[in-house]
XYZ file of C-alpha atoms in Angstrom:
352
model
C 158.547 83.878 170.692
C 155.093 85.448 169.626
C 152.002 83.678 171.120
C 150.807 83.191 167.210
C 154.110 81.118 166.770
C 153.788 78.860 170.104
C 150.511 78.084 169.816
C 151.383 76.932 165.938
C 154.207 75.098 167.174
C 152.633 73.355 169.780
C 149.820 72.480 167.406
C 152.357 70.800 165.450
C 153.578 69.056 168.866
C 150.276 67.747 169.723
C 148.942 66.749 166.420
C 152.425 64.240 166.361
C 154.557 66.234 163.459
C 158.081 66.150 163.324
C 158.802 69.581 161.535
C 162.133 69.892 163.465
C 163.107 66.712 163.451
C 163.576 66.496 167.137
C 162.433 62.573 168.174
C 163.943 59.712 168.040
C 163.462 55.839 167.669
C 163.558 54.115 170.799
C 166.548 52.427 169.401
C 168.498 53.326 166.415
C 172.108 52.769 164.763
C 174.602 55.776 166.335
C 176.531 57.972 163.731
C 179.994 56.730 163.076
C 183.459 58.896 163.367
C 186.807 57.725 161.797
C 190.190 59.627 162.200
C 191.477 61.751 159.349
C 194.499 59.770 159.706
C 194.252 56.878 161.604
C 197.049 55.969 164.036
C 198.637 52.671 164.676
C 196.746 50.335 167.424
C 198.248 47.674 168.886
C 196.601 45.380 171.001
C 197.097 46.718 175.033
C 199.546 45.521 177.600
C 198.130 44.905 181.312
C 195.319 47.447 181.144
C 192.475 49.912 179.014
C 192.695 53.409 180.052
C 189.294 54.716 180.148
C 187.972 58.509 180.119
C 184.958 59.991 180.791
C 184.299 63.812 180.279
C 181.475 66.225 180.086
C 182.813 69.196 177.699
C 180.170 71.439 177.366
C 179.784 72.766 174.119
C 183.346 73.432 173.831
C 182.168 76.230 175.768
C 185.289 76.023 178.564
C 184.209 78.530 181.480
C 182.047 80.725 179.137
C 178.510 81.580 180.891
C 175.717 80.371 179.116
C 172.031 81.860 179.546
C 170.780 79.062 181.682
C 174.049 79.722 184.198
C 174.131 81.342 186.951
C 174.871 85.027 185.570
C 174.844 83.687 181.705
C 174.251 85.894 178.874
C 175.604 83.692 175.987
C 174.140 81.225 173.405
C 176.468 81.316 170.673
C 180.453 80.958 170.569
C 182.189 82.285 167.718
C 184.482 79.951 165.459
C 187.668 81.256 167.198
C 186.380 79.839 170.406
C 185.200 77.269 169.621
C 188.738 75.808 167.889
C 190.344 77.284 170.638
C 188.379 75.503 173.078
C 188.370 72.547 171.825
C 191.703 71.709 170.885
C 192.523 72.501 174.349
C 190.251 69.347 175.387
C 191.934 67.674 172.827
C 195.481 68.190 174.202
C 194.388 67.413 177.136
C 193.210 63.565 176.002
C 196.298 62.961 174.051
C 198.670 64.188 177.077
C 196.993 61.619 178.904
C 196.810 58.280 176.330
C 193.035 56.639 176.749
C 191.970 53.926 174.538
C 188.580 54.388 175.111
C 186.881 58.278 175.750
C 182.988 58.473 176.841
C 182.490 62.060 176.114
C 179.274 63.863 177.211
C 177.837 67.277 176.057
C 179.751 67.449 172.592
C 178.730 69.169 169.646
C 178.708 68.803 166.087
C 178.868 70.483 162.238
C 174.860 71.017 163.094
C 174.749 73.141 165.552
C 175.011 76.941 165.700
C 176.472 77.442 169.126
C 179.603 75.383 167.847
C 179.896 77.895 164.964
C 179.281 74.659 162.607
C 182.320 72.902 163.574
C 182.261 69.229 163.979
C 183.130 68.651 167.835
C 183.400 64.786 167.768
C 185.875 65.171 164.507
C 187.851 67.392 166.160
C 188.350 65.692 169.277
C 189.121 62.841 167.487
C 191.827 64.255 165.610
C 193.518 66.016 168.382
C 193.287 63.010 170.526
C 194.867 61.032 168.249
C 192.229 58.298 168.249
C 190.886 56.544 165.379
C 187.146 55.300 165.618
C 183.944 56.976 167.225
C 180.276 57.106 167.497
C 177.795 60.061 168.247
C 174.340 59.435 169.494
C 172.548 63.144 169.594
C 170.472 64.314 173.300
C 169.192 67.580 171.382
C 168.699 67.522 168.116
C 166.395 70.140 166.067
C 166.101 71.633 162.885
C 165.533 74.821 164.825
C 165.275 75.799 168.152
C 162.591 79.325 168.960
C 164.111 80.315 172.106
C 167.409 82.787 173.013
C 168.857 82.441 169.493
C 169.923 78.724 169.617
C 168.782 77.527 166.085
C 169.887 73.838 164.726
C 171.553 71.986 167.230
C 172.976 68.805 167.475
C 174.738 67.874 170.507
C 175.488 64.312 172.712
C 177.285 61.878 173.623
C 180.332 60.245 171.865
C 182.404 56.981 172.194
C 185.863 57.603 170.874
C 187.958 54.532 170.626
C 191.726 53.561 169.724
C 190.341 50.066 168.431
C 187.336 49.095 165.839
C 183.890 50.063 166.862
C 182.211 47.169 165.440
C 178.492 48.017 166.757
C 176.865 51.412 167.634
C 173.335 51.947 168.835
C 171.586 55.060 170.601
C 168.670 53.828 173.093
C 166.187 56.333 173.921
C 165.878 56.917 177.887
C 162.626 57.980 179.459
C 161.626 61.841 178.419
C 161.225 64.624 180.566
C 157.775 65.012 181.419
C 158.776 68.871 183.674
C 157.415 70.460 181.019
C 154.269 71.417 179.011
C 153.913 69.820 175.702
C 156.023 72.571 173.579
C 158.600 72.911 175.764
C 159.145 69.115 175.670
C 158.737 68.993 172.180
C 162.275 71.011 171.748
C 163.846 69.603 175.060
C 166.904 67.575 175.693
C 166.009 63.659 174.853
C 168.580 61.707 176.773
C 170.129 58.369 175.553
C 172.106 55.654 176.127
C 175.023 55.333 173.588
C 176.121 51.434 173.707
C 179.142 50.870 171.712
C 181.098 47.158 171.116
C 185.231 47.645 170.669
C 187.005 45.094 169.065
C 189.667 45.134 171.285
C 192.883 42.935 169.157
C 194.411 40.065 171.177
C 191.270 40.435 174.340
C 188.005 40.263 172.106
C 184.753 42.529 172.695
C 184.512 45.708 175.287
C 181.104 47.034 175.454
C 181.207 50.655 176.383
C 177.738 52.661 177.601
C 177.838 55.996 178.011
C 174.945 58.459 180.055
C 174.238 61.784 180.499
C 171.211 61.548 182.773
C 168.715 64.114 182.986
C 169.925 67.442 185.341
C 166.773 67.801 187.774
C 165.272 65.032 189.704
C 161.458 66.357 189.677
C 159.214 64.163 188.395
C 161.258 61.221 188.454
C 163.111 61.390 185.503
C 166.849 60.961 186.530
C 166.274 58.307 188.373
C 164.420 56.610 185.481
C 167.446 57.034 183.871
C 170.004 55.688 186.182
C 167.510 52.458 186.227
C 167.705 51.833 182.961
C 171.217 52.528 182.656
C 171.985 50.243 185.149
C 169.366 47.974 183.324
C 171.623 48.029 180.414
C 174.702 47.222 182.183
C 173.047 44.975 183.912
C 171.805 43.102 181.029
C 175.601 43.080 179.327
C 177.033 41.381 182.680
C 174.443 38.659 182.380
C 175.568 37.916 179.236
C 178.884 37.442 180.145
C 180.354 40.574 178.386
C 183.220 42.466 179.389
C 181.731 46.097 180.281
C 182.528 49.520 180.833
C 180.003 51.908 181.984
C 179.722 55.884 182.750
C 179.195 59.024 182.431
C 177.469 62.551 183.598
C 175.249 60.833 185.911
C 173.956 64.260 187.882
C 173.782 61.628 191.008
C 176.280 62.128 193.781
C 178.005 59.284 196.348
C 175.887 58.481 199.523
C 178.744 59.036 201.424
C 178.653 63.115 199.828
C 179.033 65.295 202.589
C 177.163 67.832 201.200
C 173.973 67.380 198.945
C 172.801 71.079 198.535
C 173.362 74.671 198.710
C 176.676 74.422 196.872
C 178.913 77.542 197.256
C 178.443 79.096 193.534
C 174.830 78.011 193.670
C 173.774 79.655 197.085
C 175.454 83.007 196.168
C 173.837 83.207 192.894
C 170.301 85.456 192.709
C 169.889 84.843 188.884
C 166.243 83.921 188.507
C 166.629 81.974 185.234
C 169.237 79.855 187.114
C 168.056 76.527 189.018
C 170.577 75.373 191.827
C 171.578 71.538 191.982
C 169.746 69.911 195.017
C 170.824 66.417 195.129
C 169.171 66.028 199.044
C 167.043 62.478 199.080
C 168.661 60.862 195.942
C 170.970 58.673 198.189
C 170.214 55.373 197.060
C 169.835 55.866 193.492
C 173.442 54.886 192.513
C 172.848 51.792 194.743
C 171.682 49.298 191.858
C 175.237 50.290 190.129
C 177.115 49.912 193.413
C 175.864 46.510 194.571
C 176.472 45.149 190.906
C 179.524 46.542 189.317
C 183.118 47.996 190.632
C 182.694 52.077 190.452
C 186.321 54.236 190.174
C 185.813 54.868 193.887
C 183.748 53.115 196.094
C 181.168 54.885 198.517
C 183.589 53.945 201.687
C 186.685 56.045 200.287
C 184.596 58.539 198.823
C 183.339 59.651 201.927
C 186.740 59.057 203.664
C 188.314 62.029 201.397
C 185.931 63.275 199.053
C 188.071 66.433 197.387
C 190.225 64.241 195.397
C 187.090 62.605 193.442
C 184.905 65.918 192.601
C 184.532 66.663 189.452
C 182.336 69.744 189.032
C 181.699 73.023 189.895
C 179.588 75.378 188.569
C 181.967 78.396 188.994
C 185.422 78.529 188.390
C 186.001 80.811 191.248
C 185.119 78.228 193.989
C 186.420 74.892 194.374
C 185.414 71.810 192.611
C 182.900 70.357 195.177
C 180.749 67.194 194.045
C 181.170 64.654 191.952
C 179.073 63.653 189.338
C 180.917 61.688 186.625
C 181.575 58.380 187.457
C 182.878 54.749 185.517
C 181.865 50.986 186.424
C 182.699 47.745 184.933
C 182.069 44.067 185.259
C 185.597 43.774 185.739
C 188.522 45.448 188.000
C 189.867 48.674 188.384
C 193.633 48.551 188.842
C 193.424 52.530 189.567
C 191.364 56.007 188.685
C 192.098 59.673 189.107
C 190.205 62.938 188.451
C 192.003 65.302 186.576
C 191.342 68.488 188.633
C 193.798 70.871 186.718
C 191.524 70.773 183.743
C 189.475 72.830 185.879
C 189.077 76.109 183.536
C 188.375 73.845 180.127
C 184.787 72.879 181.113
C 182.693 73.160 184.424
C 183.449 69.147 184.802
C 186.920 68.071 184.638
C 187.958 64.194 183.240
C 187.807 60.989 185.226
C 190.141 58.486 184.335
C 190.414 54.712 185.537
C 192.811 51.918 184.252
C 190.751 48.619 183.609
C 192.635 45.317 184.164
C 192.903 43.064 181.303
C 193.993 39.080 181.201
């Protein structure tokens, strides 16, 4: 970007104009998703399967500019379809009723070629409802190509979504006032399911903020657990989850991940997660997670859910689920390995 151009643009910033349409109400109504053909969906028997994946982009293992050893920015169409119907498979093989998906794209953003991510999935999943709240949105982005984006967090949902709403989490205050300006506006997306024969399911789904300086991931996991917390004291039946970027106590290791400590990309920022041990404590002490903090640290492997390179071993996790109620099981689906550097967390929630 010329210097004539950011100092323009950060005018704009300062001054308060929205050229590029990147802001956001603290709270505002979520876009809604409906299935090009709808399947049947009868009310559930025993239990709600629940799913929570990050699927970057529909990028799979591609390396993106701000990876370790990235180059790209776009994908073309072909990967994109390819990519995604993959994920897409994958949900159906496995038969959720409810799918918190972070990191999803849609018909707005260059990098997904223009394709509608959230339609797509929905599709292929064979699902029938959703909801979209965007993280990054803008008209245009000045930096390594991107353009328009639009990308999120979706609900997707067997049953009725009868209420959507995106709340605005704290912004990022790492950055001077241009570069936060274009930067990544995290939300909560709170969703209520009309579940037939069992009543309302509230769903919230996070993607908290990557890097911990400053204070702003753990503002986030406050005030997601300041949500949740605010649905239990209501009396509501709740599910709750996401890409949290936090890690178990009980995590036997906190920093210099494999992938990340042989990596001497400068552009690249390794995870440090070291001192951030209590900040999933507020969730723990008030809701049932997929795995508690006990059999975590008794064996860890099972429960990881990321790695940053598909060459080394999955080795932290950072996607979890809670709910005001009981979970009758969970698993971590680590043979989705190569579709996305997360991999799906399932958990079965016990119904009356």
């Amino acid at each position: 970007m010329r210097i004539g151009t950011a100092a323009a643009l950060a005018a704009l910033a300062l001054g308060g104009c929205d050229w590029f349409h990147t802001r956001f109400r603290s709270i505002e109504e979520a876009e809604r998703y409906r299935a090009s053909a709808p399947s049947p969906a009868p009310a559930p028997a025993g239990s709600i399967r629940v799913m929570t994946w990050n699927v970057k982009y529909g990028g799979a293992r591609l390396r993106f500019f701000f990876e370790c050893g990235g180059t790209r920015t776009l994908l073309t169409e072909d990967e994109v379809r390819g990519n995604v119907a993959a994920v897409a498979e994958r949900i159906r093989a496995w038969g959720p009723d409810i799918v918190l998906l972070q990191e999803v794209d849609t018909r707005r953003s260059k990098r997904a070629a223009y394709l509608d991510e959230v339609q797509m999935i929905l599709d292929g999943a064979g699902l029938n409802w959703g909801a979209y709240a965007a993280d990054w949105r803008a008209d245009f982005v000045p930096s390594d190509g991107i353009g328009p984006v639009d990308s999120g967090n979706a609900v997707l949902s067997r049953w009725p979504i009868a209420e959507a709403r995106r709340i605005a989490l704290a912004l990022s205050d790492r950055q001077d006032v241009l570069e936060r300006y274009f930067y990544i506006k995290h939300n909560a997306l709170e969703v209520r399911v009309e579940v037939p024969g069992l009543g309302d399911l509230w769903v919230v789904n996070v993607h908290a903020e990557s890097f911990a300086e400053m204070g702003t991931k753990q503002r986030h996991l406050d005030q997601f657990t300041a949500i949740l917390a605010g649905h239990a004291a209501q009396g509501h039946r709740l599910v709750g989850g996401g890409d949290l970027n936090a890690i178990p106590p009980t995590s036997p290791v906190c920093a210099s991940f494999p992938e990340d400590a042989a990596c001497g990309d400068a552009r690249f920022t390794p995870d440090d997660y070291c001192g951030e041990g209590t900040w999933l404590d507020g969730l723990y002490a008030r809701f049932t997670p997929d795995v508690t903090p006990a059999a975590f640290g008794a064996d860890p492997g099972p429960w990881y859910t990321f790695v940053g390179d598909e060459r080394f071993p999955l080795n932290r996790k950072l996607d979890h689920l809670f709910t005001s109620g009981t979970w009758l099981g969970a698993a971590v689906l680590q043979d989705a390995i190569l579709l996305s550097d997360h991999v799906p967390l399932v958990a079965e929630l016990q119904i009356p």
